[in-house]
Coordinates of C-alpha atoms in Angstrom, one line a residue:
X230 CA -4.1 133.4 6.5
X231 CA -4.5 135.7 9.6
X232 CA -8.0 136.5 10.1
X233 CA -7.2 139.0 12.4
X234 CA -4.9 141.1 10.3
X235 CA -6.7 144.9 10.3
X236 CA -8.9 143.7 13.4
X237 CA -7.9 146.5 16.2
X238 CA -7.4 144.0 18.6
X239 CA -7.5 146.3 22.0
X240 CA -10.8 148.2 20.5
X241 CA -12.5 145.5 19.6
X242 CA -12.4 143.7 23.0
X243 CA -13.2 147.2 24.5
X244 CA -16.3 148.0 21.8
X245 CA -17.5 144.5 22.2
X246 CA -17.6 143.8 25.8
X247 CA -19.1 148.1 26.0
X248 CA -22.0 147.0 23.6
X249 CA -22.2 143.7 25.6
X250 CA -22.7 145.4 28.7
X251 CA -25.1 148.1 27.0
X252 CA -27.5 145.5 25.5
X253 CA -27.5 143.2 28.5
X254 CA -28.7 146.6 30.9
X255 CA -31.2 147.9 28.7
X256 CA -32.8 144.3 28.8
X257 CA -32.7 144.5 32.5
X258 CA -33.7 147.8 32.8
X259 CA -36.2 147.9 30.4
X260 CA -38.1 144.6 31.4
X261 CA -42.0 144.7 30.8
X262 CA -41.7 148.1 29.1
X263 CA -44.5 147.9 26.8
X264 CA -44.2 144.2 27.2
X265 CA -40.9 144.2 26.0
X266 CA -37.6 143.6 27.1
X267 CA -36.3 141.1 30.0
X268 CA -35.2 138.4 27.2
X269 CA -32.3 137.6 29.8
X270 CA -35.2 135.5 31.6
X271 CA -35.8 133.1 29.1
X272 CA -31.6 133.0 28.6
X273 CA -31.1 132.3 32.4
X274 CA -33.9 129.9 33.0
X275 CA -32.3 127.5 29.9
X276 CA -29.2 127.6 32.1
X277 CA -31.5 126.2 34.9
X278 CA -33.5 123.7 32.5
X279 CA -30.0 122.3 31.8
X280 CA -28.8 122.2 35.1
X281 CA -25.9 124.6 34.2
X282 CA -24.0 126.9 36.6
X283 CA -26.4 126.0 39.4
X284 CA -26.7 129.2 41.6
X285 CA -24.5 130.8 39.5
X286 CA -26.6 131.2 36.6
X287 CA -26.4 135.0 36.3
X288 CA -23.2 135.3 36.7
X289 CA -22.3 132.7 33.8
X290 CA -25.3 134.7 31.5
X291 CA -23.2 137.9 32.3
X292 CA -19.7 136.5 31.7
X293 CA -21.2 134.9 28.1
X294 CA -22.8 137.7 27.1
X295 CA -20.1 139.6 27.6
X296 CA -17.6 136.9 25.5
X297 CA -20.2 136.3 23.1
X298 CA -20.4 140.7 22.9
X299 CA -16.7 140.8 21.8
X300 CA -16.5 137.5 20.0
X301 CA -19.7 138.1 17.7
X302 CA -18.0 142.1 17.3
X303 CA -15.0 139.9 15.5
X304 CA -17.2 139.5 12.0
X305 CA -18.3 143.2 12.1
X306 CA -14.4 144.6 12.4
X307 CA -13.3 142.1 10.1
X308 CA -11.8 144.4 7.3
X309 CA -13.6 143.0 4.5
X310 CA -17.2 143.6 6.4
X311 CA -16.1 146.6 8.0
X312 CA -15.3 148.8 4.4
X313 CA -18.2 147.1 2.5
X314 CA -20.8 148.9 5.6
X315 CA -21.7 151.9 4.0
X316 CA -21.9 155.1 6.2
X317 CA -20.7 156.6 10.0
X318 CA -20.5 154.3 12.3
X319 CA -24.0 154.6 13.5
X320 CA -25.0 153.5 10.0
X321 CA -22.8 150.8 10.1
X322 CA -23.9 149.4 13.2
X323 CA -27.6 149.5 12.7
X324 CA -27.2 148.0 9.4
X325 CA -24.7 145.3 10.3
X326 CA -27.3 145.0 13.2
X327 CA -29.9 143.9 10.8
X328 CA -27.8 141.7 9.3
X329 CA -26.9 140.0 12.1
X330 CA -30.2 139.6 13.4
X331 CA -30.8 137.8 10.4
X332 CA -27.9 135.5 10.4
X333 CA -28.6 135.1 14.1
X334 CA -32.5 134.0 12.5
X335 CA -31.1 131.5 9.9
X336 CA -28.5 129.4 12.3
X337 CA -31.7 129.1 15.0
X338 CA -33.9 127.5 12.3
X339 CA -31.2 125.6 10.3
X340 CA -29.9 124.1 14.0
X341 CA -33.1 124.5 15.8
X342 CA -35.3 122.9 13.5
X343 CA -33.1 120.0 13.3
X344 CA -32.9 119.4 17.0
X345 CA -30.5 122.3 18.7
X346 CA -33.0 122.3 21.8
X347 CA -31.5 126.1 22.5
X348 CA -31.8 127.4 18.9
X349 CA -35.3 126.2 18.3
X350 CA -35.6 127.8 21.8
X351 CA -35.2 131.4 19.9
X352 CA -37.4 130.2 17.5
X353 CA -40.3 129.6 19.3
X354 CA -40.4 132.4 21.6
X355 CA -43.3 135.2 22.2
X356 CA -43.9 137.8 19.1
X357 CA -42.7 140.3 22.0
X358 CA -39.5 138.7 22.8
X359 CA -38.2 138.6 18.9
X360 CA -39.1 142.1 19.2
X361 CA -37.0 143.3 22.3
X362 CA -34.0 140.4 20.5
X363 CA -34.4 142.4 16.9
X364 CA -34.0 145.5 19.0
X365 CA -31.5 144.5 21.5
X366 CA -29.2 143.3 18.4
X367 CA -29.6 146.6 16.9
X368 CA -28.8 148.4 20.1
X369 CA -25.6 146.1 20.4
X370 CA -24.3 146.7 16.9
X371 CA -24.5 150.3 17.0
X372 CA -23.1 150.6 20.4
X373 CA -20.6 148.5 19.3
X374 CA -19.7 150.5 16.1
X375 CA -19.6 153.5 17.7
X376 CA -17.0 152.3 20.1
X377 CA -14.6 150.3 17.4
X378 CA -11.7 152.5 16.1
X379 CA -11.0 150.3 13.0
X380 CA -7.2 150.2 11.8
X381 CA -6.2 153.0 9.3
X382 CA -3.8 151.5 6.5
X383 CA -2.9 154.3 4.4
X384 CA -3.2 153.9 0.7
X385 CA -6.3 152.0 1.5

């Protein structure tokens, strides 16, 4: 079984590391914005907590980010997920957005909950920062739909 049969390869890595880089500079750029925003904060200082990357923590956020961007953009070009969105791309993205949000939800209290120090990290951060993470996931999915040129298969 290839999993990657139908995936456009090339756009998929473009889309995803685009919406990466889109999600990760409206964080920065909208820090404090009606108290929102700046979740790259709490990101970067569990780097430091753990002694990770020392003096190279923002570089390693970045570089993960980005991965994570293009590897987590794999499930919503996935053939199967990407026909069963309904709608334009934009619709696609902010519901796969949603959806994502709440997977991303469910793994942080089934892992965090059960001692994933990072996980239950997500879980018990301010109101403000799931806020700016709901809307930050949005912005990445949609960004990221809009970019992704899916494979057409004729007959299909």
């Amino acid at each position: 079984m290839n999993l990657a049969e139908g995936v456009n390869i090339k756009s998929l890595v473009l889309a995803g590391f685009i919406a990466g880089y889109v999600m990760y500079v409206v964080d920065l750029a909208l820090d404090g914005w009606f108290g929102l925003f700046g979740t790259y904060r709490i990101y970067r200082q569990w780097l430091v907590d753990a002694g990770l990357f020392p003096g190279l923590e923002d570089i390693a956020l970045f570089i993960g980010h980005q991965l994570n961007g293009i590897l987590f953009g794999f499930l919503f070009a996935y053939p199967p997920v990407y026909r069963l969105l309904p709608g334009n791309p934009l619709v696609k993205g902010i519901i796969f957005g949603n959806i994502w949000h709440i997977l991303v939800l469910l793994v942080s209290f089934l892992f965090g909950k059960t001692g994933a120090i990072w996980l239950n990290g997500l879980l018990t951060m301010s109101v403000e920062a799931h806020i700016s993470l709901y809307l930050l996931h949005i912005i990445w999915s949609t960004t990221l739909a809009v970019f992704y040129k899916p494979v057409h298969v004729h007959g299909r």
